[in-house]
PDB file of C-alpha atoms in Angstrom:
ATOM      1  CA  UNK A 264     -15.465 -13.809   2.083  1.00 80.00           C
ATOM      2  CA  UNK A 265     -16.401 -13.352  -1.439  1.00 84.00           C
ATOM      3  CA  UNK A 266     -15.703  -9.938  -3.191  1.00 85.00           C
ATOM      4  CA  UNK A 267     -18.547  -7.684  -4.100  1.00 93.00           C
ATOM      5  CA  UNK A 268     -19.048  -5.894  -7.336  1.00 95.00           C
ATOM      6  CA  UNK A 269     -19.612  -2.197  -7.181  1.00 95.00           C
ATOM      7  CA  UNK A 270     -23.403  -2.726  -7.807  1.00 96.00           C
ATOM      8  CA  UNK A 271     -23.545  -5.421  -5.211  1.00 97.00           C
ATOM      9  CA  UNK A 272     -21.731  -3.214  -2.743  1.00 96.00           C
ATOM     10  CA  UNK A 273     -24.006  -0.240  -3.475  1.00 96.00           C
ATOM     11  CA  UNK A 274     -27.030  -2.346  -2.684  1.00 97.00           C
ATOM     12  CA  UNK A 275     -25.390  -3.583   0.545  1.00 97.00           C
ATOM     13  CA  UNK A 276     -24.769  -0.096   1.785  1.00 97.00           C
ATOM     14  CA  UNK A 277     -28.467   0.600   1.383  1.00 97.00           C
ATOM     15  CA  UNK A 278     -29.403  -2.416   3.126  1.00 97.00           C
ATOM     16  CA  UNK A 279     -26.933  -1.880   6.105  1.00 98.00           C
ATOM     17  CA  UNK A 280     -28.444   1.510   6.399  1.00 97.00           C
ATOM     18  CA  UNK A 281     -32.146   0.179   6.154  1.00 97.00           C
ATOM     19  CA  UNK A 282     -31.398  -2.931   8.198  1.00 97.00           C
ATOM     20  CA  UNK A 283     -34.294  -4.599   6.253  1.00 96.00           C
ATOM     21  CA  UNK A 284     -36.445  -3.663   3.471  1.00 97.00           C
ATOM     22  CA  UNK A 285     -38.220  -4.751   0.166  1.00 97.00           C
ATOM     23  CA  UNK A 286     -36.857  -4.074  -3.248  1.00 97.00           C
ATOM     24  CA  UNK A 287     -38.850  -0.958  -3.652  1.00 97.00           C
ATOM     25  CA  UNK A 288     -37.316   0.316  -0.290  1.00 97.00           C
ATOM     26  CA  UNK A 289     -33.927  -0.350  -1.598  1.00 97.00           C
ATOM     27  CA  UNK A 290     -34.741   1.389  -4.848  1.00 97.00           C
ATOM     28  CA  UNK A 291     -35.957   4.407  -3.241  1.00 96.00           C
ATOM     29  CA  UNK A 292     -32.638   4.885  -1.455  1.00 96.00           C
ATOM     30  CA  UNK A 293     -30.357   4.397  -4.593  1.00 96.00           C
ATOM     31  CA  UNK A 294     -29.153   7.727  -6.211  1.00 94.00           C
ATOM     32  CA  UNK A 295     -30.224   8.838  -9.689  1.00 93.00           C
ATOM     33  CA  UNK A 296     -30.354   7.536 -12.239  1.00 94.00           C
ATOM     34  CA  UNK A 297     -32.074   4.670 -10.412  1.00 95.00           C
ATOM     35  CA  UNK A 298     -31.520   1.196 -11.934  1.00 95.00           C
ATOM     36  CA  UNK A 299     -34.538  -0.827 -13.032  1.00 97.00           C
ATOM     37  CA  UNK A 300     -36.698  -2.772 -10.298  1.00 97.00           C
ATOM     38  CA  UNK A 301     -35.666  -6.043 -12.008  1.00 97.00           C
ATOM     39  CA  UNK A 302     -31.926  -5.109 -11.835  1.00 97.00           C
ATOM     40  CA  UNK A 303     -32.044  -4.502  -8.185  1.00 97.00           C
ATOM     41  CA  UNK A 304     -34.025  -7.702  -7.611  1.00 97.00           C
ATOM     42  CA  UNK A 305     -31.444  -9.707  -9.602  1.00 97.00           C
ATOM     43  CA  UNK A 306     -28.377  -8.117  -7.753  1.00 97.00           C
ATOM     44  CA  UNK A 307     -30.274  -8.951  -4.295  1.00 97.00           C
ATOM     45  CA  UNK A 308     -30.687 -12.644  -5.562  1.00 97.00           C
ATOM     46  CA  UNK A 309     -26.884 -12.619  -6.317  1.00 97.00           C
ATOM     47  CA  UNK A 310     -26.238 -11.378  -2.824  1.00 97.00           C
ATOM     48  CA  UNK A 311     -28.372 -14.176  -1.478  1.00 97.00           C
ATOM     49  CA  UNK A 312     -26.326 -16.819  -3.219  1.00 96.00           C
ATOM     50  CA  UNK A 313     -23.103 -15.253  -2.097  1.00 96.00           C
ATOM     51  CA  UNK A 314     -24.332 -15.363   1.525  1.00 96.00           C
ATOM     52  CA  UNK A 315     -24.631 -11.612   2.104  1.00 97.00           C
ATOM     53  CA  UNK A 316     -28.449 -11.345   2.159  1.00 98.00           C
ATOM     54  CA  UNK A 317     -31.451 -13.422   3.293  1.00 98.00           C
ATOM     55  CA  UNK A 318     -35.077 -12.733   3.412  1.00 97.00           C
ATOM     56  CA  UNK A 319     -38.615 -13.297   5.136  1.00 96.00           C
ATOM     57  CA  UNK A 320     -41.220 -14.292   2.590  1.00 95.00           C
ATOM     58  CA  UNK A 321     -44.693 -12.525   2.974  1.00 93.00           C
ATOM     59  CA  UNK A 322     -46.677 -14.146   0.235  1.00 93.00           C
ATOM     60  CA  UNK A 323     -44.897 -13.237  -2.869  1.00 92.00           C
ATOM     61  CA  UNK A 324     -43.070 -10.297  -1.325  1.00 94.00           C
ATOM     62  CA  UNK A 325     -39.609 -10.748   0.171  1.00 97.00           C
ATOM     63  CA  UNK A 326     -38.141  -8.578   2.961  1.00 97.00           C
ATOM     64  CA  UNK A 327     -34.326  -8.579   2.832  1.00 98.00           C
ATOM     65  CA  UNK A 328     -31.788  -8.329   5.608  1.00 98.00           C
ATOM     66  CA  UNK A 329     -28.088  -8.320   5.440  1.00 98.00           C
ATOM     67  CA  UNK A 330     -26.442 -11.446   6.981  1.00 97.00           C
ATOM     68  CA  UNK A 331     -23.030  -9.794   6.927  1.00 96.00           C
ATOM     69  CA  UNK A 332     -22.205  -6.579   9.058  1.00 96.00           C
ATOM     70  CA  UNK A 333     -20.659  -3.552   7.394  1.00 96.00           C
ATOM     71  CA  UNK A 334     -17.999  -3.700   9.967  1.00 96.00           C
ATOM     72  CA  UNK A 335     -17.145  -7.275   9.220  1.00 95.00           C
ATOM     73  CA  UNK A 336     -17.260  -6.694   5.427  1.00 94.00           C
ATOM     74  CA  UNK A 337     -15.084  -3.505   5.754  1.00 93.00           C
ATOM     75  CA  UNK A 338     -12.490  -5.523   7.761  1.00 92.00           C
ATOM     76  CA  UNK A 339     -12.192  -8.092   5.272  1.00 91.00           C
ATOM     77  CA  UNK A 340     -12.264  -5.844   2.343  1.00 90.00           C
ATOM     78  CA  UNK A 341      -9.218  -3.727   3.815  1.00 89.00           C
ATOM     79  CA  UNK A 342      -7.402  -6.791   4.846  1.00 91.00           C
ATOM     80  CA  UNK A 343      -7.469  -7.949   1.130  1.00 88.00           C
ATOM     81  CA  UNK A 344      -6.870  -4.449  -0.087  1.00 89.00           C
ATOM     82  CA  UNK A 345      -3.618  -4.238   2.015  1.00 91.00           C
ATOM     83  CA  UNK A 346      -2.733  -7.668   1.049  1.00 92.00           C
ATOM     84  CA  UNK A 347      -3.181  -7.237  -2.785  1.00 91.00           C
ATOM     85  CA  UNK A 348      -1.912  -3.605  -3.087  1.00 91.00           C
ATOM     86  CA  UNK A 349       0.809  -3.182  -0.256  1.00 92.00           C
ATOM     87  CA  UNK A 350       2.252  -6.500   0.155  1.00 93.00           C
ATOM     88  CA  UNK A 351       0.425  -7.120   3.383  1.00 91.00           C
ATOM     89  CA  UNK A 352       2.345  -4.223   4.789  1.00 91.00           C
ATOM     90  CA  UNK A 353       0.304  -1.562   6.978  1.00 86.00           C
ATOM     91  CA  UNK A 354       3.577   0.439   7.085  1.00 88.00           C
ATOM     92  CA  UNK A 355       3.663   0.555   3.305  1.00 90.00           C
ATOM     93  CA  UNK A 356      -0.119   1.743   3.262  1.00 87.00           C
ATOM     94  CA  UNK A 357       0.662   4.366   5.982  1.00 83.00           C
ATOM     95  CA  UNK A 358       3.722   5.490   3.995  1.00 85.00           C
ATOM     96  CA  UNK A 359       1.719   5.679   0.678  1.00 87.00           C
ATOM     97  CA  UNK A 360      -1.021   7.850   2.319  1.00 79.00           C
ATOM     98  CA  UNK A 361       1.506  10.045   4.264  1.00 80.00           C
ATOM     99  CA  UNK A 362       3.553  10.601   1.014  1.00 83.00           C
ATOM    100  CA  UNK A 363       1.275  10.379  -1.950  1.00 80.00           C
ATOM    101  CA  UNK A 364      -1.990  11.842  -0.594  1.00 77.00           C
ATOM    102  CA  UNK A 365      -0.369  15.104   0.544  1.00 79.00           C
ATOM    103  CA  UNK A 366      -2.011  15.035   4.168  1.00 81.00           C
ATOM    104  CA  UNK A 367      -2.085  18.330   6.100  1.00 86.00           C
ATOM    105  CA  UNK A 368       0.028  18.689   9.058  1.00 87.00           C
ATOM    106  CA  UNK A 369      -3.308  18.340  11.234  1.00 91.00           C
ATOM    107  CA  UNK A 370      -4.177  15.194   9.543  1.00 87.00           C
ATOM    108  CA  UNK A 371      -0.636  13.669  10.220  1.00 86.00           C
ATOM    109  CA  UNK A 372      -0.816  14.851  13.730  1.00 90.00           C
ATOM    110  CA  UNK A 373      -4.220  13.021  14.156  1.00 91.00           C
ATOM    111  CA  UNK A 374      -2.796  10.026  12.513  1.00 87.00           C
ATOM    112  CA  UNK A 375       0.155  10.164  15.178  1.00 89.00           C
ATOM    113  CA  UNK A 376      -2.268  10.457  18.265  1.00 93.00           C
ATOM    114  CA  UNK A 377      -4.310   7.386  16.867  1.00 91.00           C
ATOM    115  CA  UNK A 378      -0.969   5.401  16.561  1.00 89.00           C
ATOM    116  CA  UNK A 379       0.211   6.486  19.965  1.00 92.00           C
ATOM    117  CA  UNK A 380      -3.117   5.478  21.437  1.00 93.00           C
ATOM    118  CA  UNK A 381      -2.815   2.085  19.858  1.00 91.00           C
ATOM    119  CA  UNK A 382       0.944   1.709  21.129  1.00 92.00           C
ATOM    120  CA  UNK A 383      -0.247   2.519  24.691  1.00 93.00           C
ATOM    121  CA  UNK A 384      -3.175   0.015  24.340  1.00 91.00           C
ATOM    122  CA  UNK A 385      -0.751  -2.686  23.226  1.00 89.00           C
ATOM    123  CA  UNK A 386       1.917  -1.891  25.833  1.00 90.00           C
ATOM    124  CA  UNK A 387      -1.065  -2.248  28.577  1.00 89.00           C
ATOM    125  CA  UNK A 388      -2.024  -5.716  27.056  1.00 87.00           C
ATOM    126  CA  UNK A 389       1.485  -7.113  27.739  1.00 78.00           C
TER     127      UNK A 389
END
């Protein structure tokens, strides 16, 4: 899956929220200062070429919708992130957050509960 620029990602987040919409609908949901209509239109055409977006044509108007779910994009994004920044080690990622982000005791305990749940689930699958 291709990587998205920050501007493309911003448009995709709006489309995932809307599920489908016209350029003007997307523009309305973007924060201020809003980009120009033509800028949003160009970014959407790039997303279409990358295979992230498609459209239904109604005369000259195009109603756009995402082809890639937010969940699938997030999964691929983080997989690449862990690979590129943590040597494909989730243990290194977890260690980084535990040590560098000054997680509170409650946050660490919540992480432990999540990990314990995943361990139990994996043991049951065997």
